Every structure is written in structure tokens, then in C-alpha cells.
CSV table of C-alpha atoms and ligand atoms in Angstrom, one decimal:
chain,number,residue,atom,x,y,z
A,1,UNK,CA,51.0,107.2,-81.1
A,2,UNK,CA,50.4,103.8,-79.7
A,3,UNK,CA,53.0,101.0,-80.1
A,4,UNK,CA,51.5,98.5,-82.8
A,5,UNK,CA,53.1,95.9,-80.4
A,6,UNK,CA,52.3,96.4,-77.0
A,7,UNK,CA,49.6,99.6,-76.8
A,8,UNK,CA,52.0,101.5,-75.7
A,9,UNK,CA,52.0,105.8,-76.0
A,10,UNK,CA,55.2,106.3,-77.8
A,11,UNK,CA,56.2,109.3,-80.5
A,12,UNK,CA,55.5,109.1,-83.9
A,13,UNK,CA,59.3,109.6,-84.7
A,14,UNK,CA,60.9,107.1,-82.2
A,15,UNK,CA,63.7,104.4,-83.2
A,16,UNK,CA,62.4,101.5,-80.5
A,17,UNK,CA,59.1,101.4,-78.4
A,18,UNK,CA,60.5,102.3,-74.9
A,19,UNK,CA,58.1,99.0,-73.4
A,20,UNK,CA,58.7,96.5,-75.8
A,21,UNK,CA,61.5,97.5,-77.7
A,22,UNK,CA,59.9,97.1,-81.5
A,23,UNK,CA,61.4,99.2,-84.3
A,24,UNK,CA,59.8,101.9,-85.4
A,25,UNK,CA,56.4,101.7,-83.1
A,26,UNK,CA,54.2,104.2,-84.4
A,27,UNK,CA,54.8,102.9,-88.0
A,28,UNK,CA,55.6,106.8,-89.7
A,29,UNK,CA,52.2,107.8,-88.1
A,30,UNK,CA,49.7,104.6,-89.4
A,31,UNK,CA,50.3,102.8,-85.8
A,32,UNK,CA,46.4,103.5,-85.2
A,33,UNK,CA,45.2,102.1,-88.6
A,34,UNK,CA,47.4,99.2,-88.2
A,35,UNK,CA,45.9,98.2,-85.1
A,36,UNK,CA,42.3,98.7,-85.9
A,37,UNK,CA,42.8,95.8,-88.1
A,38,UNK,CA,44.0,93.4,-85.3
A,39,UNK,CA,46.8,90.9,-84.7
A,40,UNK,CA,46.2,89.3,-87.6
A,41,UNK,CA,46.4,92.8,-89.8
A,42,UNK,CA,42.2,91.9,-91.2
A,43,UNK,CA,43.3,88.4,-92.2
A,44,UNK,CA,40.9,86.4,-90.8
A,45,UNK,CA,37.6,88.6,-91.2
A,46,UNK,CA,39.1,88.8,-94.8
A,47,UNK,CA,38.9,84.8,-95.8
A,48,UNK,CA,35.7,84.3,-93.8
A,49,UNK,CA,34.2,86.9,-95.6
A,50,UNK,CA,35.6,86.1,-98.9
A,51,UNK,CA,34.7,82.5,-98.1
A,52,UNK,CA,31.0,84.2,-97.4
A,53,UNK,CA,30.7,85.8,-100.1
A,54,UNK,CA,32.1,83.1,-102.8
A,55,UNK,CA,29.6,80.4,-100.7
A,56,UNK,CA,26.7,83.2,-101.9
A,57,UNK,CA,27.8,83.5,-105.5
A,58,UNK,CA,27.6,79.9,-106.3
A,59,UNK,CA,24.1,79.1,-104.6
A,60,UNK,CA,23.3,82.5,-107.1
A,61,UNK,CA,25.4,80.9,-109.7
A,62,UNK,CA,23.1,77.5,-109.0
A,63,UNK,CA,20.1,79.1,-110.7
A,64,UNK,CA,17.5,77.3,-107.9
A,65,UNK,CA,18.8,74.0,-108.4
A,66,UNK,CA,20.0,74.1,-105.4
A,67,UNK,CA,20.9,70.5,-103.5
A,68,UNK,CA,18.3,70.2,-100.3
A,69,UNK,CA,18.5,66.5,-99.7
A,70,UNK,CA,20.0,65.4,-96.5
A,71,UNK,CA,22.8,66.8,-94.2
A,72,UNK,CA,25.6,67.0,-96.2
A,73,UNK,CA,24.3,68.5,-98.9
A,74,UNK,CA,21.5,71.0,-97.8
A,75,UNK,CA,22.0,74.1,-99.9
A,76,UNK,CA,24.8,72.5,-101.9
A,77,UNK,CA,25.8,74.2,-104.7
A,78,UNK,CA,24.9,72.9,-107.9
A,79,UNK,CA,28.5,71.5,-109.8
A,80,UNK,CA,28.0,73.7,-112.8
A,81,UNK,CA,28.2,76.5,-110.5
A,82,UNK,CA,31.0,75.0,-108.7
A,83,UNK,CA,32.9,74.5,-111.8
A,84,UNK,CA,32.2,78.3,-113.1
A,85,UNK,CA,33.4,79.8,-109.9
A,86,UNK,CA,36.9,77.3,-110.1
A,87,UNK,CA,36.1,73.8,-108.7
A,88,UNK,CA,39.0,71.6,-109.2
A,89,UNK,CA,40.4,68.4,-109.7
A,90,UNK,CA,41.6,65.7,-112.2
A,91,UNK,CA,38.8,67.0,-115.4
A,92,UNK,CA,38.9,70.8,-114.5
A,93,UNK,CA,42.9,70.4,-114.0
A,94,UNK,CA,44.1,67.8,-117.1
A,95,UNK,CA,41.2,67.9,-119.7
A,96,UNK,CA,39.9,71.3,-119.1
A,97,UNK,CA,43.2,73.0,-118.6
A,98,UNK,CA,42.1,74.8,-115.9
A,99,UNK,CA,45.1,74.6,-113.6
A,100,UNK,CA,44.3,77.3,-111.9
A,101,UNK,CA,41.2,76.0,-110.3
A,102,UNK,CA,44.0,74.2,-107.4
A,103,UNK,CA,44.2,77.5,-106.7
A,104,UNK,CA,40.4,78.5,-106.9
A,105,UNK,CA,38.5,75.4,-105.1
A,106,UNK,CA,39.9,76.7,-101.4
A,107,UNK,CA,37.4,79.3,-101.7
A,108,UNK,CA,34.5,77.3,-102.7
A,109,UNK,CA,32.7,75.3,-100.8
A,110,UNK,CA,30.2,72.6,-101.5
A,111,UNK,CA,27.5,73.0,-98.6
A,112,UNK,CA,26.1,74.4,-95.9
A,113,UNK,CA,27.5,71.9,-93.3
A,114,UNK,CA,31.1,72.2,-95.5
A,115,UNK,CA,31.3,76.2,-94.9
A,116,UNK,CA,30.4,75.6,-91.2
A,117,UNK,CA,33.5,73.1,-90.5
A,118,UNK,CA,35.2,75.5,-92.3
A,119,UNK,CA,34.3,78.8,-90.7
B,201,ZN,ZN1,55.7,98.4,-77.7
């Protein structure tokens, strides 16, 4: 196995990695999987692509009406997409009772120069 750590070759079975001295290196034999998903264990690619793919479904959600005037709001989606897929704030939150939406609105995003920054 490699050491999930360092890269290492260590044995499946060992107590410390012999280089770096991390518990249980080969990780009962998913040491390779774990790696292939990077330092970050597939975090990053995971929210950009979620991010992607939530920025996708509202322009889809927008129905065409899609905004297209100026820079910071070329392919804007529209807000009753925004507010479909979780856009929050003081109506979605306290007269719409959608307090979940604080948790919702960090995957949105409300154009194509707002995913960029992001990204
Ligand atoms: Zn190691």
C-alpha cells in the first residue's frame, strides 16, 4: 500500500507509516482510493461542480428570461428561479418561512461574473 500521508510503500496491516509516522497508513486496504481523491478527499472538485451544476439549473429554471444586460448581470438568473432553487434573505427567511434558504443561497449564484469570482 502507499501511505495516504506521505506516498510512502508501507503494509496494509501496519500500526505507524515507517516515513511519517501516521496511524494506520494503508487505511485497512482503501489507502489508494483515498488518495485518488486528493488532499482535500474530492472536496473542492465537489463544490465547484455542485456550484456548476446548481448555476445550470437555475438559467434552466429561468425559462429564457434570462438577464443579458451589462456586466454584472449577463446570464443572470431570473429571481423566480433563484427563489425556486433557495435564494434567501429577509422575505424568503421571515414571510415565506423558508429558513432554510441561509443554508441554500451559498450554492446559487446570480451571474456569470458572480460564479467566476466565486470559482
Ligand atoms: Zn507516511
Amino acid at each position: 500500500m502507499v501511505c495516504t500521508s506521505c506516498g510512502c510503500l508501507v503494509g496494509v496491516n501496519d500500526d505507524r507509516c515507517y516515513n511519517c509516522g501516521r496511524r494506520n497508513p494503508g487505511l485497512w486496504g482503501y489507502a489508494t482510493i483515498v488518495r485518488r481523491l486528493g488532499s482535500d478527499l474530492g472536496f473542492v472538485p465537489f463544490v465547484i461542480g455542485l456550484n456548476v451544476i446548481m448555476y445550470v439549473l437555475t438559467l434552466i429554471g429561468s425559462q429564457g428570461n434570462i438577464g443579458m444586460g451589462g456586466m454584472m448581470s449577463m446570464l443572470a438568473p431570473n429571481t423566480t428561479s433563484l427563489l425556486l432553487f433557495g435564494a434567501s434573505g429577509a422575505v424568503p427567511v421571515f414571510l415565506l418561512d423558508r429558513w432554510w434558504t441561509v443554508l441554500s443561497a451559498a450554492w446559487l449564484h446570480g451571474g456569470l461574473l458572480h460564479i467566476f469570482f466565486n470559482m
